[in-house]
Structure formats: structure tokens, C-alpha cells
PDB file of C-alpha atoms in Angstrom:
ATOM      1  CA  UNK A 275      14.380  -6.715 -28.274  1.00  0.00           C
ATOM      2  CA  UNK A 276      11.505  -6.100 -26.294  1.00  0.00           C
ATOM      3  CA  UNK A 277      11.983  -2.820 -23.671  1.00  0.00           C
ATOM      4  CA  UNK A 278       9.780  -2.037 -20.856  1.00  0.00           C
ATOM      5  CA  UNK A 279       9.473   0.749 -18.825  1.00  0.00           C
ATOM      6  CA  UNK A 280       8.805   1.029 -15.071  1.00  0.00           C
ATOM      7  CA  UNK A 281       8.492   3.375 -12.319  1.00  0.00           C
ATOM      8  CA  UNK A 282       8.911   2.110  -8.756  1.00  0.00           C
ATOM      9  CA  UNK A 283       7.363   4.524  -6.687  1.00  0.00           C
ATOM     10  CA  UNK A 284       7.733   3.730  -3.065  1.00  0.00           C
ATOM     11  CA  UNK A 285       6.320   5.177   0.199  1.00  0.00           C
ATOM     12  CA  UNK A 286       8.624   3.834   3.217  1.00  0.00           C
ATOM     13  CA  UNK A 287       7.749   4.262   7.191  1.00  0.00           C
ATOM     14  CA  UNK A 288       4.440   5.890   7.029  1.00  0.00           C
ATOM     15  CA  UNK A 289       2.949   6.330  10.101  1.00  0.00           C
ATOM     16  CA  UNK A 290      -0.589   5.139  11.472  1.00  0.00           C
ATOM     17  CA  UNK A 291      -2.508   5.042  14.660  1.00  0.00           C
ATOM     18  CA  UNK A 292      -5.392   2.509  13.581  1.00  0.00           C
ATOM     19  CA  UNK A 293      -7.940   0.742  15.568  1.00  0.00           C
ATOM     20  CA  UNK A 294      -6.629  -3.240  14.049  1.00  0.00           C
ATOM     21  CA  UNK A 295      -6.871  -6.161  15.997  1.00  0.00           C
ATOM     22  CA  UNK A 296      -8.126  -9.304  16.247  1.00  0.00           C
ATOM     23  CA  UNK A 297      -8.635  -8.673  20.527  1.00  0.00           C
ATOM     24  CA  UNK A 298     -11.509  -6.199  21.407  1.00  0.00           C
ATOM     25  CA  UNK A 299      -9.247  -3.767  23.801  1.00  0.00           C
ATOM     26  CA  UNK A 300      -6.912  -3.918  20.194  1.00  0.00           C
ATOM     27  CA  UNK A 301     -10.008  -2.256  17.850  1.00  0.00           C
ATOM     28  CA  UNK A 302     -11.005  -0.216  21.456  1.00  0.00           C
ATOM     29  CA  UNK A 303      -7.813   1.686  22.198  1.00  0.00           C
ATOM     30  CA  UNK A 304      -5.437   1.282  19.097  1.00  0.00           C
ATOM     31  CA  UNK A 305      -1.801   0.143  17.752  1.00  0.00           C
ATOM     32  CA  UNK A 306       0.747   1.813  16.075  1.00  0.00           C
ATOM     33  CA  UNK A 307       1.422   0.567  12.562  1.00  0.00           C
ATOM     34  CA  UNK A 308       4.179   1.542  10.058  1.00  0.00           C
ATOM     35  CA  UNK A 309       3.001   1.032   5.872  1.00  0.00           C
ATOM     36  CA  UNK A 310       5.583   0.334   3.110  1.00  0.00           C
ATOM     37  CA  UNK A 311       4.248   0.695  -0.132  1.00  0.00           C
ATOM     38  CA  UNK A 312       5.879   0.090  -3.601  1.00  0.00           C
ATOM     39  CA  UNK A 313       4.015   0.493  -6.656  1.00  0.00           C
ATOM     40  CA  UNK A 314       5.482  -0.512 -10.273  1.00  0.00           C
ATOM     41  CA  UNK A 315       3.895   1.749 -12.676  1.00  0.00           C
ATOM     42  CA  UNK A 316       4.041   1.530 -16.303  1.00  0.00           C
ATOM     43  CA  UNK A 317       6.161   4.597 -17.741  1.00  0.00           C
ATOM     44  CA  UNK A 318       6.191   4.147 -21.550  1.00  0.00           C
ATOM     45  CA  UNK A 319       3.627   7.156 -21.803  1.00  0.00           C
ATOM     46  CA  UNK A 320       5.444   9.197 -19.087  1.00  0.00           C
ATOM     47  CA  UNK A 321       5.844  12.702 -20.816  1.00  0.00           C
ATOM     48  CA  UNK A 322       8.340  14.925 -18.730  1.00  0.00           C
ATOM     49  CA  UNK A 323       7.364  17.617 -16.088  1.00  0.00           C
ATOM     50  CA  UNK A 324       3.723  16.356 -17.019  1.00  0.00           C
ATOM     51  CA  UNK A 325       2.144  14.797 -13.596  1.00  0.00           C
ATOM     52  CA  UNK A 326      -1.199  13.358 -15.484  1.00  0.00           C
ATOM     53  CA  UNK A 327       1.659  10.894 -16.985  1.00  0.00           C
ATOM     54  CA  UNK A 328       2.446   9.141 -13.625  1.00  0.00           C
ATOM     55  CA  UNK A 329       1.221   8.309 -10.402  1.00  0.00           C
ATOM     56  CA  UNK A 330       1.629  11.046  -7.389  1.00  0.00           C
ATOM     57  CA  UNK A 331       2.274   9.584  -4.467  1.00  0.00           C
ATOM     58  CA  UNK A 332       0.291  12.116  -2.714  1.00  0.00           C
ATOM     59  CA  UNK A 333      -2.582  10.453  -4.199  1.00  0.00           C
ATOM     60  CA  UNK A 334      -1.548   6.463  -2.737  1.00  0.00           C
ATOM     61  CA  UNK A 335      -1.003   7.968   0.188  1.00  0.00           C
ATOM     62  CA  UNK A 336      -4.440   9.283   0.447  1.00  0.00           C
ATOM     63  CA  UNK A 337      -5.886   5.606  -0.548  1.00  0.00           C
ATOM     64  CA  UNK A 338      -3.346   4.045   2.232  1.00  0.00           C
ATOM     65  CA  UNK A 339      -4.639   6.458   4.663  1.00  0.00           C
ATOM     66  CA  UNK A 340      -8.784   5.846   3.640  1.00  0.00           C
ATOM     67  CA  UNK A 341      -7.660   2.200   4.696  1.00  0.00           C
ATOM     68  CA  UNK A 342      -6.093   2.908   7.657  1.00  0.00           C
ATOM     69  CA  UNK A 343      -8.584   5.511   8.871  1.00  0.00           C
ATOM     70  CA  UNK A 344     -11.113   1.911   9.371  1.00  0.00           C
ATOM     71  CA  UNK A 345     -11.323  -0.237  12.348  1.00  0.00           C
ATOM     72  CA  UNK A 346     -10.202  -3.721  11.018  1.00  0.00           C
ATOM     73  CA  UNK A 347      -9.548  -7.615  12.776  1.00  0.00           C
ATOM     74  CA  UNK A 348      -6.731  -8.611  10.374  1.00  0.00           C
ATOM     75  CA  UNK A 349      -3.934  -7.544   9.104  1.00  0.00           C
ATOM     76  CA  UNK A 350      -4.235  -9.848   6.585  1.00  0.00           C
ATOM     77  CA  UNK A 351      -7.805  -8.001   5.168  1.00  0.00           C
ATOM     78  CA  UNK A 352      -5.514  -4.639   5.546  1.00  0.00           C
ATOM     79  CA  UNK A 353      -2.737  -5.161   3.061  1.00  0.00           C
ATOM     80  CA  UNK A 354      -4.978  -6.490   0.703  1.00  0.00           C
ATOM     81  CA  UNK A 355      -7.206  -4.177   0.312  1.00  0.00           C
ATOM     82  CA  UNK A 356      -4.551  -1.092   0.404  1.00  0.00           C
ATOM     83  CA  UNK A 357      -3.421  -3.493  -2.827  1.00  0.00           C
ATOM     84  CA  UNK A 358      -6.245  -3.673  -4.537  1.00  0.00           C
ATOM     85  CA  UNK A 359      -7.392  -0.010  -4.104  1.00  0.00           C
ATOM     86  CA  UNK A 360      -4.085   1.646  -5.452  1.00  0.00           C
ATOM     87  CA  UNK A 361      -3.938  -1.629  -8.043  1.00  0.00           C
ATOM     88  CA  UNK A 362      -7.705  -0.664  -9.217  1.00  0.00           C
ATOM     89  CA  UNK A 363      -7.690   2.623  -9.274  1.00  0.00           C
ATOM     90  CA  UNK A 364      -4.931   3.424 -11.876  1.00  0.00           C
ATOM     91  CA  UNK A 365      -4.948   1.250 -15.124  1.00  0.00           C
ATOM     92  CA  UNK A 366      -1.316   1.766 -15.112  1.00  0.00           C
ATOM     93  CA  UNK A 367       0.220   0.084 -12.466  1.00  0.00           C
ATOM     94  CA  UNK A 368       1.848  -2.924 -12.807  1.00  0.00           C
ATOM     95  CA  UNK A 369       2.282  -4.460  -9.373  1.00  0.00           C
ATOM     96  CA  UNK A 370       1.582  -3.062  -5.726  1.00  0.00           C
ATOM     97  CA  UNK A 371       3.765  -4.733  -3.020  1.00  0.00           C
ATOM     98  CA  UNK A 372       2.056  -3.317   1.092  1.00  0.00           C
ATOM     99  CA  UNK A 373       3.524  -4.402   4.011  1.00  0.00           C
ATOM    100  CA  UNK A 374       2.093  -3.084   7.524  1.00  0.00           C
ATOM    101  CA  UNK A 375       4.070  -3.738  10.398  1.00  0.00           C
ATOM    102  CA  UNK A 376       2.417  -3.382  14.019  1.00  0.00           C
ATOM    103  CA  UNK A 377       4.686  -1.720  16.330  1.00  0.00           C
ATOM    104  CA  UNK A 378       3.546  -3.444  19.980  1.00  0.00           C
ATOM    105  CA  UNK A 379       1.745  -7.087  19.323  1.00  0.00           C
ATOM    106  CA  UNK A 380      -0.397  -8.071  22.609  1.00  0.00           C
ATOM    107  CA  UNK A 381       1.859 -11.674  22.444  1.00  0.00           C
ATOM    108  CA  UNK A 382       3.283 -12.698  25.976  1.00  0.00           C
ATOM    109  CA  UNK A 383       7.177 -12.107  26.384  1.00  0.00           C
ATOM    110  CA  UNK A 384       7.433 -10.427  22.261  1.00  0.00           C
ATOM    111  CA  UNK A 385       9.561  -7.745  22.191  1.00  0.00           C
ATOM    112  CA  UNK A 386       9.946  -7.092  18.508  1.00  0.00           C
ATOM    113  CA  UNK A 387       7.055  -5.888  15.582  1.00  0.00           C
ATOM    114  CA  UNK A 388       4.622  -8.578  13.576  1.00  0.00           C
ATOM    115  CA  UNK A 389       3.480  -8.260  10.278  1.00  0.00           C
ATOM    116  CA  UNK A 390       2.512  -8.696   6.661  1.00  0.00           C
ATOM    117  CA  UNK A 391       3.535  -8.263   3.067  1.00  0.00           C
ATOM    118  CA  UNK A 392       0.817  -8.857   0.221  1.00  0.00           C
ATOM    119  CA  UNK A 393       1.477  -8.371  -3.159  1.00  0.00           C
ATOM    120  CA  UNK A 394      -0.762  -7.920  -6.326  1.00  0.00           C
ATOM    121  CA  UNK A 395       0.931  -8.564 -10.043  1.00  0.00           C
ATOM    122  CA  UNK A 396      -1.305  -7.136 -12.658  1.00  0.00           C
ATOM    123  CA  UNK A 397      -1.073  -9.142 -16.020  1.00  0.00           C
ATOM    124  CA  UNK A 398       0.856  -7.078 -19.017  1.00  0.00           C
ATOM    125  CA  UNK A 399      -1.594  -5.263 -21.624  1.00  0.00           C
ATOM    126  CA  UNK A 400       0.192  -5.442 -25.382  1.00  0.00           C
ATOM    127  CA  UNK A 401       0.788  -1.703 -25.293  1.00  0.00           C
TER     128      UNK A 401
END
């Protein structure tokens, strides 16, 4: 039998005032935005107590927030790159699922939150 091993590491509700929006007055004043992150991490080599064997979270936050910290048009371009920054920067994840939710949509008559989950599944190494 063939056993893997995986950390899920999740940061849930973070949140961001960021200048996103496809409308200029959007990029001009701002829109709150919450950021769900999970990232599978590959823990055969995890050694205990021993924090250069894992991922700290500390650490995706700070690449979530570099992200954030930009003026974008799309959510779209957002969640993708938050992916591929956390997904390139550690050999050892597996996959990186981001979803950022924007809090008050400039949509006629919406009362609820838009947004949008990318995900990135890294291909297995033979370990």
C-alpha cells in the first residue's frame, strides 16, 4: 500500500481593505474583501517541534497580504496569483485552493457578497 501524507493548513476570514475593481471609483476608494486559503502540504519529511519541516502560516499570510496590498481590475487575476505565489514558493505544497469574497459588489438591488475560488493542483514528485 501506498501512504501519503498531508497537511491542510488553512487561513479562514482574513480581512482586507484593497483597491479591486473593475469600475474606477472601485480601484479609487476601495472594497472590503474576506481571503480563504487552504494549502495541502506534503508532510512525509515533517520532523516534530521542527518549523523548517512545514509551512508557517505566518509566512502565506504575508504572500496573501503582498497581493492584496496591489490595486487590481479582477478578481479573477487576484486568486490566481495568491495561488501561484504560495504554490511557487514552497516545493512542498501540493495544492493551494483561494477564494476572495467582496463584501459590498456595486450591482443594482444585490444585497449579498460575490466572489471567486481558484485552485492550483501541483503534480506528485516520486518521493
Amino acid at each position: 500500500m501506498n501512504e501519503t501524507e498531508e497537511f491542510r493548513i488553512t487561513l479562514s476570514g482574513l480581512r482586507f481593505y484593497s483597491n479591486i475593481g473593475v469600475m474606477e471609483q472601485e480601484r479609487l476608494i476601495g472594497n472590503e474583501f474576506i481571503v480563504d486559503v487552504e494549502v495541502d502540504n506534503d508532510a512525509s519529511h515533517f520532523e516534530d517541534e521542527n518549523l523548517d519541516t512545514t509551512i508557517s502560516y505566518a509566512d502565506i499570510y504575508e504572500e496573501i497580504k503582498a497581493v492584496m496590498g496591489e490595486e487590481w481590475l479582477l478578481l479573477e487575476t487576484v486568486v490566481r496569483t495568491i495561488s501561484a505565489r504560495i504554490a511557487s514558493r514552497w516545493d512542498s505544497v501540493i495544492r493551494v485552493q483561494t477564494t476572495v469574497t467582496k463584501l459590498a459588489a456595486p450591482i443594482a438591488g444585490i444585497s449579498g457578497e460575490c466572489g471567486l475560488t481558484y485552485q492550483i493542483k501541483k503534480s506528485r514528485k516520486n518521493s
